[in-house]
CSV table of C-alpha atoms in Angstrom, one decimal:
chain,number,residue,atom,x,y,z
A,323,UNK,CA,13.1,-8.3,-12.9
A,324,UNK,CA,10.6,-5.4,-12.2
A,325,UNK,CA,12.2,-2.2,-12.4
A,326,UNK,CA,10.0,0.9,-11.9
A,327,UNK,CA,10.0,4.5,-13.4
A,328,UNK,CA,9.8,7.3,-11.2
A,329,UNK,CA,6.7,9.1,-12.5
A,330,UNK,CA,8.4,12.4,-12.7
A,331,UNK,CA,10.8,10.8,-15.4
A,332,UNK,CA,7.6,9.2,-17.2
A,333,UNK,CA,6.0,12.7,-17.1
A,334,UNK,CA,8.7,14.4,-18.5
A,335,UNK,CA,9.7,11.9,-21.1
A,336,UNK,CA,5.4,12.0,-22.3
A,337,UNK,CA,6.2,15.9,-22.3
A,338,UNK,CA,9.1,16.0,-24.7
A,339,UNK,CA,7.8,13.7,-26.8
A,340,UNK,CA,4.2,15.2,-27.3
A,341,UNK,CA,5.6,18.7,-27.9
A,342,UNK,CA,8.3,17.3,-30.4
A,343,UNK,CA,5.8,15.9,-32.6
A,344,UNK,CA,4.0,19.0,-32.4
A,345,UNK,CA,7.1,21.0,-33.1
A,346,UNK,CA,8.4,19.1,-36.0
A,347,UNK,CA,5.3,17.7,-37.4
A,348,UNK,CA,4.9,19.8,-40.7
A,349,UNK,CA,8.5,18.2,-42.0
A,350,UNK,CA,7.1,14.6,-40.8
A,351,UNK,CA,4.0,14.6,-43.0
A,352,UNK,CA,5.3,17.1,-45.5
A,353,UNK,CA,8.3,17.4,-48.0
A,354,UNK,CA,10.5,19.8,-49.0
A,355,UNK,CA,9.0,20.4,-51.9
A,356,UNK,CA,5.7,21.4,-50.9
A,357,UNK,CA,7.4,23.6,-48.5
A,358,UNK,CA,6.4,21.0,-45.3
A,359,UNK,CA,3.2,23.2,-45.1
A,360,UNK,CA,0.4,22.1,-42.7
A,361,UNK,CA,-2.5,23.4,-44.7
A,362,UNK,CA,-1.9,26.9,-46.2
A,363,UNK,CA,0.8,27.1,-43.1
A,364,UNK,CA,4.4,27.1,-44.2
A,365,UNK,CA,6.3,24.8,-41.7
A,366,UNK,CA,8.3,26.9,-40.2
A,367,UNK,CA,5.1,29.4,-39.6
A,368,UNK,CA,3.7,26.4,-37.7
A,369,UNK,CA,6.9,25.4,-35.7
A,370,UNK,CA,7.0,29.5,-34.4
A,371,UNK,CA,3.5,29.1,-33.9
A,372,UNK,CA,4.2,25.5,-31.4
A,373,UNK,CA,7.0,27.3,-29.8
A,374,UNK,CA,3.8,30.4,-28.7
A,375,UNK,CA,1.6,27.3,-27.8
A,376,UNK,CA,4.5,25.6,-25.5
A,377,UNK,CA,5.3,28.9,-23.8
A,378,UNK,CA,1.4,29.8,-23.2
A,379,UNK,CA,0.6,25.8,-22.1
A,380,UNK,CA,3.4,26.1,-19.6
A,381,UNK,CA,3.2,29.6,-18.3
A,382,UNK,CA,-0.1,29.0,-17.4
A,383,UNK,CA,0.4,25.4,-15.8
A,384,UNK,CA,4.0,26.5,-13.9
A,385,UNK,CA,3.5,30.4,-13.0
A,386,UNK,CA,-0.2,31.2,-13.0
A,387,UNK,CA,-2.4,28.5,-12.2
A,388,UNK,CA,-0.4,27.2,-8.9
A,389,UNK,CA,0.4,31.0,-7.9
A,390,UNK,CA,-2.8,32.0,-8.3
A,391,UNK,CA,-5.9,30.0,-8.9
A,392,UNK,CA,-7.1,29.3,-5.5
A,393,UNK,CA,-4.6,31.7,-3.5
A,394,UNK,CA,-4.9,34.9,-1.8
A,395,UNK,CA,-4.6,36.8,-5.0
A,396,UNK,CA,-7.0,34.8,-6.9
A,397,UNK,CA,-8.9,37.3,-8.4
A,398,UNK,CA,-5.0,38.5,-10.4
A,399,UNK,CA,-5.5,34.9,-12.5
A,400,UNK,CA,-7.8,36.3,-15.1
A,401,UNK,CA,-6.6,39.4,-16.2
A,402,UNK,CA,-3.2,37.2,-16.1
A,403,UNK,CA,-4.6,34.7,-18.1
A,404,UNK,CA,-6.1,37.6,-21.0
A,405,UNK,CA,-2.7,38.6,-20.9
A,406,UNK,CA,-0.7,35.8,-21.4
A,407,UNK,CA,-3.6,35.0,-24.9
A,408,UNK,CA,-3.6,38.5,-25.4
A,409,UNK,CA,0.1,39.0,-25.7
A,410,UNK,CA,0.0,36.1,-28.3
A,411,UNK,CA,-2.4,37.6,-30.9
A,412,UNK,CA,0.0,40.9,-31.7
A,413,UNK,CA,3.2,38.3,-31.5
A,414,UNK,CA,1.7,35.7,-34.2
A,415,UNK,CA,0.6,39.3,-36.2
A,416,UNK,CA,4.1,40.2,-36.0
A,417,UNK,CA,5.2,37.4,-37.2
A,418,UNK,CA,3.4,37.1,-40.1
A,419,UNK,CA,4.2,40.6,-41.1
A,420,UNK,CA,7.7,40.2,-41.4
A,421,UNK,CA,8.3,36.9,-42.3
A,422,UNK,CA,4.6,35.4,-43.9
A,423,UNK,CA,3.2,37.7,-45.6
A,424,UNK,CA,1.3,35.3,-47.7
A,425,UNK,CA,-0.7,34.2,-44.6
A,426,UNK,CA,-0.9,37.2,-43.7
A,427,UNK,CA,-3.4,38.4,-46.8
A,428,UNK,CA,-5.3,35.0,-46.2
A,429,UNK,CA,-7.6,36.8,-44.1
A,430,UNK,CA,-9.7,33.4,-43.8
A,431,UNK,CA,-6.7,31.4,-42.3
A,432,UNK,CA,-6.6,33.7,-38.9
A,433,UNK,CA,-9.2,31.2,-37.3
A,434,UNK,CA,-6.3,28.8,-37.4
A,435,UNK,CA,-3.5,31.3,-36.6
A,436,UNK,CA,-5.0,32.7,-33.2
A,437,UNK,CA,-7.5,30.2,-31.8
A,438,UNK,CA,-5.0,27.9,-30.7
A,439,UNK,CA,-3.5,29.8,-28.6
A,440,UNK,CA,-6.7,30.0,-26.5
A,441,UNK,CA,-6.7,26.2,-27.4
A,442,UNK,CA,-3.4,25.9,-25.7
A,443,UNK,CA,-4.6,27.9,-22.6
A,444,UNK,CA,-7.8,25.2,-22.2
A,445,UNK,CA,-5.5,22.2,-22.7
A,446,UNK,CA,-2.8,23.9,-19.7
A,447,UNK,CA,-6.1,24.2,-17.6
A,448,UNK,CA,-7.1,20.9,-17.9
A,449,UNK,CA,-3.4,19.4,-17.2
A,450,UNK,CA,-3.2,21.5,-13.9
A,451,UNK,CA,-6.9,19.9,-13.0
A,452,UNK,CA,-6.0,16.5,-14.3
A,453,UNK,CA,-2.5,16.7,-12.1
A,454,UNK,CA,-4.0,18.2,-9.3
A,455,UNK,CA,-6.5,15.6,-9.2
A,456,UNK,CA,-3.7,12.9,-9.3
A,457,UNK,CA,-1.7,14.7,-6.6
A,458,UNK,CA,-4.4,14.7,-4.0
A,459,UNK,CA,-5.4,11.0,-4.8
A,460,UNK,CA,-1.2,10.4,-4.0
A,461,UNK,CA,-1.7,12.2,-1.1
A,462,UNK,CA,-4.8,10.7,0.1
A,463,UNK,CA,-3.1,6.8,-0.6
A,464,UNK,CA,0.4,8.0,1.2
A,465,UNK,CA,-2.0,9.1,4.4
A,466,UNK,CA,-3.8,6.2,3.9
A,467,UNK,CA,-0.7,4.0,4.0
A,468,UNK,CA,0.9,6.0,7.2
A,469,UNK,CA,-2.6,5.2,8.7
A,470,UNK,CA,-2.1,1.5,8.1
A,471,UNK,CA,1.4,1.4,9.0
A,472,UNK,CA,0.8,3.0,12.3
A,473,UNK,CA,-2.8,0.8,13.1
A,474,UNK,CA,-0.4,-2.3,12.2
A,475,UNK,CA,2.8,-1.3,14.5
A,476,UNK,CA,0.2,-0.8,17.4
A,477,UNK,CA,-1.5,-4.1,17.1
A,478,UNK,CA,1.6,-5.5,16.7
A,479,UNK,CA,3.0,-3.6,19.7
A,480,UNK,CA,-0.1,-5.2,21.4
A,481,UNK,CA,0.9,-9.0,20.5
A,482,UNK,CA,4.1,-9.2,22.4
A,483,UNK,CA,3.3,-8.3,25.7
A,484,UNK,CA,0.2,-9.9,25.5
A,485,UNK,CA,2.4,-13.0,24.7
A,486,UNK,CA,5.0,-12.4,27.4
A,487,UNK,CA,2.1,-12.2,30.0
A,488,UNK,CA,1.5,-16.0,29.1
A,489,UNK,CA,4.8,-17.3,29.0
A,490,UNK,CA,5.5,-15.8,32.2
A,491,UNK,CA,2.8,-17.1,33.6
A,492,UNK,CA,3.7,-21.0,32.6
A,493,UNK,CA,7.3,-20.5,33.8
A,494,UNK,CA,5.8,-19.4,37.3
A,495,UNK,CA,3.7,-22.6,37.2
A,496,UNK,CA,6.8,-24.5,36.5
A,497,UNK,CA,9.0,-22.2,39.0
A,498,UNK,CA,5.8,-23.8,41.9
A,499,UNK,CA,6.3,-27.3,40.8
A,500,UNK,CA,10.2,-26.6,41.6
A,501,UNK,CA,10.2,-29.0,38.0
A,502,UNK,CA,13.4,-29.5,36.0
A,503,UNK,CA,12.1,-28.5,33.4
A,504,UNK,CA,12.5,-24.3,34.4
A,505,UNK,CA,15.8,-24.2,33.4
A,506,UNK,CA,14.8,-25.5,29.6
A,507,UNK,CA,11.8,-23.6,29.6
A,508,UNK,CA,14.2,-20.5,30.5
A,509,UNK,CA,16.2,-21.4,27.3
A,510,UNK,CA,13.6,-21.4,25.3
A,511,UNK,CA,11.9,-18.5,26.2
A,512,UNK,CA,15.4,-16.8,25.4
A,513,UNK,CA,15.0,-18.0,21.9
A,514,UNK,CA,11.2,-16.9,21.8
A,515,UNK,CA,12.3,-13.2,23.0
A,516,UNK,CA,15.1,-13.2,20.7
A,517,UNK,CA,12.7,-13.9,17.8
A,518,UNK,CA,10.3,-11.5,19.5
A,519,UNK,CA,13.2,-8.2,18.9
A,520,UNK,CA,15.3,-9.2,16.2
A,521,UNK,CA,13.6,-10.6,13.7
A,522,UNK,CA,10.3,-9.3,14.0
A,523,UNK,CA,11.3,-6.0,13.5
A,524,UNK,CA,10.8,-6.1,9.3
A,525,UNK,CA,7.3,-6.2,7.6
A,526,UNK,CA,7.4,-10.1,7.8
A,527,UNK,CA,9.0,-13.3,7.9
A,528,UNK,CA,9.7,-16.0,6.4
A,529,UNK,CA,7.5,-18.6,7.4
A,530,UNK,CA,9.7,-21.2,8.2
A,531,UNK,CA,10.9,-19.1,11.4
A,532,UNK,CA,7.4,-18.9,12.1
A,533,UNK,CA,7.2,-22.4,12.2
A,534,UNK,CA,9.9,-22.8,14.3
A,535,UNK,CA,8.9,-20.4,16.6
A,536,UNK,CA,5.2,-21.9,17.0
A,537,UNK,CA,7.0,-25.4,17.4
A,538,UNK,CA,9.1,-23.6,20.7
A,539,UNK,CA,6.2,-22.0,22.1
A,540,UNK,CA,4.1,-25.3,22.1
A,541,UNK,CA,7.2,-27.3,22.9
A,542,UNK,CA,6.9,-24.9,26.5
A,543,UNK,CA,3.6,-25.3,26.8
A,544,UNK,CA,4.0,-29.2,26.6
A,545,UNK,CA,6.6,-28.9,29.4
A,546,UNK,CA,4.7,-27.0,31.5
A,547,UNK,CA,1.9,-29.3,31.3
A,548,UNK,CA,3.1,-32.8,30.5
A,549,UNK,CA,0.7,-35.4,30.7
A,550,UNK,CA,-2.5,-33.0,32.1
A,551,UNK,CA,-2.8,-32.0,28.9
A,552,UNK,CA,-3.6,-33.8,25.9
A,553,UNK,CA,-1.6,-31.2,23.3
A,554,UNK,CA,-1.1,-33.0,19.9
A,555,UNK,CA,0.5,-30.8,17.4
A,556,UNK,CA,0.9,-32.0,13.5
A,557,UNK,CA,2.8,-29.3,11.6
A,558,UNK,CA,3.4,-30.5,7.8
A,559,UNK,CA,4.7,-27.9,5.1
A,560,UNK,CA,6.5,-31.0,3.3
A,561,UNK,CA,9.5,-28.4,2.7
A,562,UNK,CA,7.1,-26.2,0.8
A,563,UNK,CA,7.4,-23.4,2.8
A,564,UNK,CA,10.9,-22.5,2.4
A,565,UNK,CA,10.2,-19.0,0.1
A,566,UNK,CA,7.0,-17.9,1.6
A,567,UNK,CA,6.7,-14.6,4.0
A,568,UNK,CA,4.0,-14.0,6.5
A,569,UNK,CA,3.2,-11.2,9.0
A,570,UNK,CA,5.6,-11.8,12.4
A,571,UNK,CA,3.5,-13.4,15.3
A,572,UNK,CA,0.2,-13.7,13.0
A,573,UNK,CA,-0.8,-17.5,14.0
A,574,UNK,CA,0.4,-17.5,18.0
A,575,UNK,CA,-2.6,-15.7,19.2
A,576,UNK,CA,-5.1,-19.0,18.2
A,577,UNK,CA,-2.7,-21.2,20.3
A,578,UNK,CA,-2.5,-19.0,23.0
A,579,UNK,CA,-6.4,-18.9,22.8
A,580,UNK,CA,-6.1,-22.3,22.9
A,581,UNK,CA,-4.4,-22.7,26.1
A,582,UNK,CA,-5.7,-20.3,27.6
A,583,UNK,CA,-9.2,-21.6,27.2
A,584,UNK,CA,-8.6,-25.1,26.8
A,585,UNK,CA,-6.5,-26.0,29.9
A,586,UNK,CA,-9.0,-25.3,32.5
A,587,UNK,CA,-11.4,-27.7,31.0
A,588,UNK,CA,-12.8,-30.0,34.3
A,589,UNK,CA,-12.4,-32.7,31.9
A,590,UNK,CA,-9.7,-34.1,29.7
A,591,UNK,CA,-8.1,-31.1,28.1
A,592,UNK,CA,-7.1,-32.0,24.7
A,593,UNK,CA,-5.8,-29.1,22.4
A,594,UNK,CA,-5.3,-30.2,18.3
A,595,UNK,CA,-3.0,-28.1,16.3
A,596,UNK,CA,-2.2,-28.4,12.5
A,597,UNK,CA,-0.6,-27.0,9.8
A,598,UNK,CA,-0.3,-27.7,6.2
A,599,UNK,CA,1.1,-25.6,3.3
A,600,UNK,CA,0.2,-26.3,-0.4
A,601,UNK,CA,-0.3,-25.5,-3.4
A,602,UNK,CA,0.3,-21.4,-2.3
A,603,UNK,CA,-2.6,-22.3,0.5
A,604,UNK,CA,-1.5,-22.0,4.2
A,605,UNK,CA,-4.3,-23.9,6.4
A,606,UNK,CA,-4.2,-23.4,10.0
A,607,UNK,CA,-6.5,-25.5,12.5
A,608,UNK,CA,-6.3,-25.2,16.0
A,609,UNK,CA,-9.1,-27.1,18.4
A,610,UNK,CA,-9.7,-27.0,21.9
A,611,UNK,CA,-12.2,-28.2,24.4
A,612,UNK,CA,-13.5,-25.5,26.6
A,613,UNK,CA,-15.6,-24.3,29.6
A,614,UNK,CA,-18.9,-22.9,28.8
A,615,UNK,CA,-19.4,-21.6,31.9
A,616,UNK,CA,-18.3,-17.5,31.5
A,617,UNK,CA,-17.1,-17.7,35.0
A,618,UNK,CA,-14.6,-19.8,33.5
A,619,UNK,CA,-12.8,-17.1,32.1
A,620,UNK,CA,-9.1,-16.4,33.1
A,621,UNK,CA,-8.7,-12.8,32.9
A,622,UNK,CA,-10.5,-9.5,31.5
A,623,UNK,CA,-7.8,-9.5,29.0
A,624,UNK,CA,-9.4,-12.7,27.2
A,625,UNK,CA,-10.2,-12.2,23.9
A,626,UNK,CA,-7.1,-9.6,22.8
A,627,UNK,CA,-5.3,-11.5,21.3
A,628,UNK,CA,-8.2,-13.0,18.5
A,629,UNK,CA,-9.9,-9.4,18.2
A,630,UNK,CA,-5.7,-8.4,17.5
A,631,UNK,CA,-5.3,-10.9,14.8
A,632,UNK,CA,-8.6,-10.6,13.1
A,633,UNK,CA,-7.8,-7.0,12.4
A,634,UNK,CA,-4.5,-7.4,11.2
A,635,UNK,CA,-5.8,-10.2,9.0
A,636,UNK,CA,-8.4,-7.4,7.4
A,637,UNK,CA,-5.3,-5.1,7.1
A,638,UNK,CA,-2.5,-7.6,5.4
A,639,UNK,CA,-4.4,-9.8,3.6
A,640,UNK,CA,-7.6,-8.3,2.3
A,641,UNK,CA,-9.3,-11.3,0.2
A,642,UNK,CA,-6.7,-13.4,0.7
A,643,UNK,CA,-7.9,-15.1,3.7
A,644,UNK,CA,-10.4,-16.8,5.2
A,645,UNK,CA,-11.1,-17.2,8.7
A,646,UNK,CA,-13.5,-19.9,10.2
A,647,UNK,CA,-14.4,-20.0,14.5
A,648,UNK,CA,-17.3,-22.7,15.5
A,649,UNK,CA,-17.6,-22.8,19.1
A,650,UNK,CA,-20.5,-25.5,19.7
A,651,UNK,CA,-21.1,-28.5,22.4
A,652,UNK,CA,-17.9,-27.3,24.8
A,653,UNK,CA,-15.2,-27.2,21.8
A,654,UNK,CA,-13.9,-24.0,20.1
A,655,UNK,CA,-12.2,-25.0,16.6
A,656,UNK,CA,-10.3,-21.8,14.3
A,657,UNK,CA,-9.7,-22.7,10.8
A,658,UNK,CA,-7.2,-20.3,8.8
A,659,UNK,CA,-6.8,-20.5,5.1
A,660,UNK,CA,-4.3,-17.7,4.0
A,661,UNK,CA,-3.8,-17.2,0.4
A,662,UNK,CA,0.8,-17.1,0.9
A,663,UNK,CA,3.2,-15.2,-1.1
């Protein structure tokens, strides 16, 4: 079970924990009876002293440095900033006068008393850098992400009428023919559209309803055509595919290639479609025989739907695919292999 942290909670938790072993480390490494002195520091000297540290470090990395550095009044952040380190020096003085007067006659020990609080200022400085730096990279991957997200719903917004227009156009084939076979095909094109706005909707599918839905679409395609076209289909996941996800409507576009292209051959058409899931590995083959002839073509649209799925492919599954297209001697052959999980 991965449970994650909010980073705000890890932050804080690092915060409190940092600053309490600052806070209480004289009566962690000392005793009692050395008077839990850091040093020629008594240990309550040095707790006082963390307590001026703490309220310079965050001071500085709350009030000044994201109220001032880089804003209108930017040129207010140094004479802040000399104040704030400034203010320190006659507090710790103060201090020791009243309560340590022994560090205060140690006139060698003042190095340590009032350089870290310039210390503290440097180390605030840093933080707001180091967080600002890890803010804008957030940023940066959340734009990044709406970027993809959007490029992704528009190519996918792209596959389903692009699909439609195909379907259509079988059923008004069959719809000429007067064949028996519209009223079927009319079912099944319910269940296709069905898939199509229900359960396409999410970021992807389990594969299995893929499956089924590629079966259905070729299923129409073989009633449309009967026995002009040679379609043989082999589709073999050998129940391996029940747990695996893919991206909705990712494999459709090479069939519909396939159709497209491969029915008007002058010859025998014959289209070849397989499938086989294992070991994690989807491979996807689909082969068709083809005019050469560019006049051949069926519409301007031709090509949309391969140039759609190879950039969602780049998108989803960056090095986890590989995608093979020969087209040599009048047959066009795609080879998928998708790394599933």
């Amino acid at each position: 079970m991965n449970i994650r942290i909010p980073f705000k909670k890890v932050m804080i938790a690092l915060h409190v924990l940092i600053w309490s072993v600052l806070l209480l480390l004289p009566y962690i490494v000392s005793n009692a009876a050395n008077d839990y002195r850091i040093g020629t520091f008594p240990g309550l000297f040095f707790t006082i002293c963390g307590f001026i540290h703490m309220a310079i470090f965050y001071t500085h990395a709350l009030f000044l440095y994201p109220r001032l550095w880089n804003k209108q009044y930017w040129w207010l952040y140094f004479p802040a900033v000399l104040l704030l380190i400034g203010g320190s020096f006659p507090l710790k003085y103060s201090i020791m006068a009243h309560w340590f007067p022994t560090v205060l006659s140690d006139m060698a020990s003042y190095k340590f008393v009032f350089a870290p609080s310039v210390g503290a200022y440097i180390i605030s400085l840093v933080y707001c850098k180091v967080v600002d730096r890890i803010r804008a990279e957030r940023i940066q991957k959340d734009k990044e992400a709406e970027q993809l997200s959007s490029e992704l719903k528009f190519l996918r917004s792209q596959v389903s009428p692009h699909f439609l227009f195909n379907v259509l156009t079988n059923l008004v084939s069959l719809a000429r023919k007067k064949s028996d076979q519209l009223e079927p095909a009319l079912i099944m094109l319910s269940d296709l559209m069905r898939y199509m706005l229900y359960d396409t909707t999410g970021k992807k599918v389990l594969l299995t309803k893929e499956i089924v839905y590629l079966n259905s679409y070729i299923a129409l395609q073989k009633l449309r055509f009967g026995n002009d076209v040679d379609i043989n289909s082999h589709i073999d996941t050998a129940n391996n595919a029940g747990h695996y996800t893919i991206e909705p409507m990712l494999l459709i576009p090479f069939v519909e290639n396939a159709f497209k292209h491969g029915t008007g051959y002058t010859q025998q058409p014959e289209i070849n479609i397989q499938l086989l899931v294992t070991n994690d590995l989807l491979t996807f083959e689909v082969q068709n025989k083809f005019d050469s002839d560019p006049a051949a073509s069926k519409d301007e649209n031709s090509g949309i739907g391969l140039a759609n799925v190879k950039a969602r492919l780049q998108l989803l599954y960056p090095g986890r695919h590989q995608l093979t297209i020969r087209n040599q001697q009048h047959l066009f052959h795609i080879t998928l292999i998708l790394k599933l999980t």
